[in-house]
XYZ file of C-alpha atoms in Angstrom:
374
model
C 36.463 11.612 -12.836
C 36.315 13.816 -15.928
C 33.003 15.430 -14.990
C 33.546 17.303 -11.704
C 30.750 19.763 -12.474
C 27.930 17.209 -12.594
C 24.665 18.277 -10.995
C 22.828 14.976 -11.559
C 23.942 11.349 -11.563
C 21.409 8.564 -12.045
C 22.276 4.870 -11.859
C 19.859 1.985 -12.453
C 22.175 -1.007 -12.355
C 23.978 -3.236 -9.871
C 26.964 -3.894 -12.178
C 29.025 -0.766 -11.549
C 31.829 -0.310 -9.076
C 32.631 3.026 -7.427
C 36.315 2.697 -6.699
C 36.812 6.476 -6.950
C 33.777 7.330 -4.834
C 31.984 10.655 -5.109
C 34.422 13.077 -3.554
C 35.037 14.917 -6.814
C 31.353 15.650 -7.406
C 30.909 18.469 -4.943
C 28.129 20.160 -6.931
C 25.767 17.179 -7.141
C 22.115 18.030 -6.509
C 20.560 14.737 -7.632
C 22.101 11.337 -6.850
C 20.207 8.171 -7.767
C 21.968 4.946 -6.770
C 19.225 2.370 -7.323
C 20.552 -1.187 -6.845
C 24.134 0.042 -6.403
C 26.388 -2.654 -4.878
C 26.729 -0.999 -1.463
C 26.545 -2.913 1.812
C 27.221 0.202 3.890
C 26.600 3.925 3.470
C 29.435 5.590 1.456
C 30.816 8.103 3.991
C 31.721 10.704 1.377
C 28.040 11.213 0.520
C 27.532 13.417 3.563
C 30.028 15.895 2.080
C 27.788 16.474 -0.936
C 26.169 19.367 0.864
C 24.205 20.574 -2.151
C 22.212 17.351 -2.524
C 18.455 17.807 -2.910
C 17.627 14.224 -3.921
C 19.252 11.002 -2.717
C 17.979 7.542 -3.663
C 19.426 4.356 -2.188
C 16.627 2.087 -3.391
C 17.228 -1.653 -3.377
C 20.711 -1.390 -1.917
C 22.006 -3.567 0.941
C 22.687 -0.566 3.179
C 21.509 -1.362 6.737
C 21.956 1.958 8.506
C 22.529 5.643 7.928
C 25.225 7.600 9.788
C 24.503 10.372 12.301
C 26.475 12.659 10.002
C 23.623 12.598 7.492
C 22.556 15.786 9.276
C 25.133 17.582 7.089
C 22.850 17.247 4.073
C 20.828 20.211 5.260
C 19.331 21.008 1.837
C 18.103 17.463 1.178
C 14.464 17.408 0.084
C 13.897 13.763 -0.921
C 15.439 10.681 0.682
C 14.341 7.415 -0.926
C 15.194 4.154 0.849
C 12.548 1.886 -0.685
C 13.539 -1.759 -0.764
C 16.707 -1.204 1.260
C 17.453 -2.996 4.543
C 17.548 0.166 6.664
C 15.443 -0.577 9.758
C 15.850 2.615 11.793
C 16.866 6.215 11.220
C 19.517 8.126 13.225
C 18.587 11.166 15.288
C 20.511 13.332 12.833
C 17.660 12.920 10.358
C 15.569 15.322 12.469
C 17.905 18.184 11.489
C 17.047 17.874 7.789
C 14.292 20.455 7.966
C 14.043 20.820 4.175
C 12.903 17.200 3.745
C 9.650 16.939 1.796
C 9.698 13.192 1.173
C 11.084 10.390 3.351
C 10.311 7.065 1.702
C 11.029 3.555 2.888
C 9.164 0.280 2.746
C 9.749 -3.246 1.523
C 7.622 -6.357 1.175
C 7.836 -10.019 2.111
C 5.443 -12.956 2.005
C 5.183 -14.453 5.474
C 1.627 -14.406 6.807
C -0.267 -14.814 3.513
C 0.183 -16.639 0.218
C -1.566 -13.868 -1.652
C -0.693 -10.504 -0.102
C 2.681 -9.224 1.113
C 3.613 -8.009 4.571
C 4.959 -4.471 4.705
C 8.141 -3.517 6.558
C 9.208 0.019 7.305
C 11.564 1.967 9.574
C 11.712 3.221 13.121
C 12.070 6.981 13.438
C 13.797 8.908 16.229
C 12.194 11.212 18.750
C 11.910 14.681 17.260
C 10.541 13.579 13.889
C 7.850 16.223 14.387
C 10.431 18.909 13.598
C 10.335 17.961 9.914
C 7.321 20.144 9.262
C 7.944 20.343 5.497
C 7.329 16.604 5.052
C 4.620 15.744 2.540
C 5.351 12.008 2.155
C 6.387 9.775 5.029
C 6.290 6.024 4.950
C 6.383 3.631 6.307
C 6.968 4.258 10.015
C 7.075 1.379 12.508
C 5.825 2.624 15.874
C 5.786 -0.579 17.984
C 5.276 0.531 21.624
C 6.242 4.169 21.052
C 2.970 5.982 21.825
C 4.666 9.363 21.767
C 5.865 8.955 18.176
C 2.284 8.297 17.041
C 1.143 11.603 18.517
C 4.257 13.420 17.280
C 3.310 12.587 13.699
C 0.366 14.933 14.210
C 2.822 17.844 14.040
C 3.533 17.055 10.382
C 0.539 19.017 9.158
C 1.733 19.221 5.522
C 1.660 15.450 5.031
C -0.107 14.172 1.915
C 0.908 10.510 2.273
C 1.504 8.572 5.467
C 2.299 4.921 6.137
C 2.241 3.765 9.750
C 2.949 0.168 10.800
C 2.995 -2.102 13.869
C 0.270 -0.272 15.752
C -1.022 -1.805 18.975
C -4.597 -1.774 20.251
C -3.830 0.792 22.938
C -2.488 3.234 20.317
C -5.827 3.598 18.548
C -6.740 6.799 20.369
C -3.312 8.312 19.679
C -3.753 7.513 16.001
C -7.153 9.241 15.982
C -5.572 12.298 17.635
C -2.938 12.426 14.883
C -5.250 11.875 11.921
C -7.562 14.696 12.944
C -4.609 17.083 12.584
C -3.446 15.897 9.170
C -5.962 17.820 7.092
C -4.097 17.475 3.783
C -3.712 13.672 3.696
C -4.609 12.081 0.361
C -3.171 8.598 1.030
C -3.006 6.643 4.281
C -1.639 3.166 5.003
C -2.355 1.787 8.497
C -1.204 -1.659 9.703
C -1.540 -3.181 13.166
C 1.230 -5.185 14.833
C -0.892 -8.345 14.837
C -3.843 -8.970 12.580
C -5.986 -9.683 15.632
C -5.272 -6.274 17.217
C -8.420 -4.116 17.207
C -7.835 -0.469 16.364
C -10.590 1.811 17.636
C -10.907 4.449 14.935
C -14.484 5.526 15.595
C -13.518 8.552 17.655
C -12.353 10.493 14.596
C -14.895 13.272 14.183
C -13.075 15.249 11.489
C -11.226 12.845 9.153
C -8.880 14.068 6.395
C -11.568 14.958 3.872
C -9.284 14.805 0.808
C -8.325 11.154 1.279
C -8.134 9.316 -2.044
C -6.443 6.041 -1.010
C -6.987 4.265 2.296
C -5.469 0.951 3.402
C -6.572 -0.434 6.770
C -4.876 -3.690 7.763
C -6.198 -4.382 11.241
C -9.160 -5.843 13.102
C -12.168 -3.567 13.432
C -15.091 -3.995 15.792
C -17.170 -2.186 13.159
C -16.516 -0.166 10.031
C -15.743 3.414 11.169
C -18.653 5.615 10.174
C -16.439 8.412 8.844
C -15.203 6.219 5.967
C -18.624 6.459 4.307
C -18.286 10.272 4.340
C -15.093 10.373 2.247
C -16.203 12.081 -0.949
C -12.870 11.713 -2.799
C -11.860 8.183 -1.819
C -10.998 6.234 -4.987
C -9.241 3.165 -3.560
C -10.128 1.356 -0.335
C -8.438 -1.806 0.951
C -9.688 -3.504 4.108
C -7.611 -6.417 5.402
C -8.049 -8.509 8.572
C -11.075 -6.374 9.493
C -13.245 -9.434 10.250
C -16.403 -7.311 10.055
C -19.702 -8.765 11.157
C -21.898 -6.443 9.077
C -21.964 -6.349 5.264
C -19.378 -3.715 4.208
C -20.906 -3.383 0.724
C -24.044 -1.905 2.257
C -22.002 0.655 4.180
C -19.737 1.670 1.283
C -22.034 1.568 -1.745
C -22.795 5.305 -1.753
C -19.188 6.478 -1.930
C -19.290 8.677 -5.056
C -15.646 8.360 -6.188
C -14.744 4.774 -5.261
C -12.999 3.005 -8.176
C -11.213 0.089 -6.444
C -12.483 -1.893 -3.452
C -10.626 -4.873 -1.975
C -11.861 -6.954 0.936
C -9.098 -9.235 2.282
C -10.136 -11.384 5.231
C -12.342 -8.407 5.963
C -15.790 -9.958 6.408
C -16.977 -12.812 8.618
C -20.525 -13.088 7.250
C -22.131 -15.453 4.753
C -23.651 -13.008 2.266
C -22.621 -9.794 0.515
C -25.025 -7.654 -1.480
C -25.533 -4.120 -2.698
C -28.557 -2.075 -3.727
C -29.573 -0.633 -7.123
C -27.497 2.433 -7.904
C -24.691 1.446 -5.536
C -20.992 1.816 -6.430
C -21.609 4.122 -9.362
C -17.870 4.536 -10.195
C -16.462 1.142 -9.159
C -14.224 -0.536 -11.757
C -12.481 -3.248 -9.742
C -13.797 -5.408 -6.905
C -11.673 -7.927 -5.018
C -13.101 -10.535 -2.634
C -10.203 -12.308 -0.968
C -10.070 -15.060 1.655
C -13.618 -14.513 2.915
C -13.837 -17.958 4.466
C -17.541 -17.933 5.399
C -18.870 -16.219 2.303
C -21.507 -18.332 0.512
C -23.381 -15.867 -1.678
C -22.828 -12.540 -3.399
C -25.721 -10.520 -4.811
C -25.353 -7.673 -7.298
C -28.595 -5.753 -7.785
C -29.574 -4.555 -11.226
C -28.307 -1.020 -11.706
C -25.419 -1.366 -9.252
C -21.729 -1.328 -10.222
C -22.525 -0.157 -13.774
C -18.848 0.442 -14.615
C -17.302 -2.677 -13.087
C -14.570 -4.039 -15.365
C -12.788 -6.631 -13.213
C -13.840 -9.023 -10.449
C -11.214 -10.952 -8.461
C -12.234 -13.802 -6.156
C -9.523 -15.416 -4.038
C -9.739 -18.412 -1.696
C -13.414 -17.949 -0.814
C -13.626 -21.632 -0.057
C -17.387 -22.013 0.552
C -18.637 -19.610 -2.101
C -21.176 -21.575 -4.106
C -21.148 -19.809 -7.477
C -20.447 -16.540 -9.266
C -22.392 -13.549 -7.920
C -26.129 -13.456 -8.497
C -26.845 -10.656 -10.929
C -23.449 -10.780 -12.612
C -25.301 -10.802 -15.932
C -26.309 -7.180 -15.235
C -22.700 -5.997 -15.342
C -22.499 -4.776 -18.918
C -18.886 -3.543 -18.774
C -17.171 -6.403 -16.993
C -14.253 -7.871 -18.940
C -12.168 -9.942 -16.529
C -13.066 -12.527 -13.927
C -9.969 -13.725 -12.049
C -10.261 -16.756 -9.770
C -7.412 -17.431 -7.339
C -7.175 -20.685 -5.389
C -10.893 -21.428 -5.650
C -12.313 -24.912 -4.910
C -12.938 -27.328 -7.780
C -16.724 -27.248 -7.221
C -16.758 -23.523 -7.899
C -14.585 -23.905 -11.003
C -16.909 -26.586 -12.381
C -19.861 -24.237 -11.945
C -18.034 -21.593 -13.957
C -17.058 -24.079 -16.668
C -20.662 -25.265 -17.035
C -21.726 -21.673 -17.589
C -19.206 -20.892 -20.340
C -21.453 -21.873 -23.182
C -24.515 -20.060 -21.919
C -25.740 -16.767 -23.330
C -25.190 -15.463 -19.823
C -21.440 -14.871 -20.410
C -21.794 -13.350 -23.858
C -24.276 -10.746 -22.686
C -21.796 -9.388 -20.173
C -18.899 -9.006 -22.628
C -16.577 -10.987 -20.360
C -13.466 -11.535 -22.460
C -11.263 -13.338 -19.938
C -11.868 -15.819 -17.138
C -8.581 -16.757 -15.488
C -8.076 -19.461 -12.898
C -4.925 -19.256 -10.795
C -4.102 -22.180 -8.547
C -1.147 -23.648 -6.660
C 0.778 -26.263 -8.606
C 3.538 -28.512 -7.322
C 6.212 -25.813 -7.405
C 4.555 -22.606 -8.544
C 1.309 -20.777 -9.185
C -0.363 -21.928 -12.386
C -2.503 -19.657 -14.551
C -5.177 -21.236 -16.716
C -7.510 -19.359 -19.046
C -11.044 -20.713 -18.846
C -12.442 -18.286 -21.423
């Protein structure tokens, strides 16, 4: 109450009460209320007309009022981890917005990887042409909203969730118009929904991070043309052809994760492949039996994660050629595989590679148990 001229107020605790509210802070530009004990939106916030930044992260707020349109200078609205499920139509009048952030995680469909939840946006979201970050948007059956996102041509980061098979073409239409995208997160409504993404002829060429969580009839050819892609996550893709062969020439790829992404029995790459790769994750590839790493491939690999590949017979052939690998992390692997690794611990094979840590993570009676094998 003694500081009416505050421009910034940042809170990072859930142990404060706000019995006096914010009415006296008319000049606030920055208001960070992370984990504040709010169950509903404080109505006086819409009178802080000078706000540029508003964070309601990890609060219990469920909805925003229509009157949020009064915050006409707002540039960043952060709702990450909150329980807001849809945005009011008034949000479309905040034409200064550069960043609109909201997503939260839960573990429902997988033991190992979280499901992502976002927000529904109103019709007219395409008016917010200053937006550079938007995520994550739940589209459900709203085909028009998928195409309307194509109007947001300044977007750098986009998360789009709950896509249906029939919206694949609309998504392609949108992505061809978002020339400045550097990060994209795409999730289908059901993991069995096929998204046809092959019709993209001019993908966002500056993409650095790409997450595709959907079934794919084949790996879209344009992915192999992304010169700046540094992180690629494929989940539920259920590909029939070896994705390592298709991706090994990407010049900037540092992290590659395959999560239920391949239905074949063997993965392999050629000499010289994956020249920049530092982390490789093979997760829940239920039919995978063998992995081959050619000499001269993955020269910079530092970490290999293998999760629930239940019929994989042994560590990858050629792993001894990986001179920079340090960590081998084994999640929920069968006992036969673990015994193979344990038998190899004393061999020169491990010392040559400079592996410093082999970690086994498995499900105990009440929790995940981590055990260091090396």
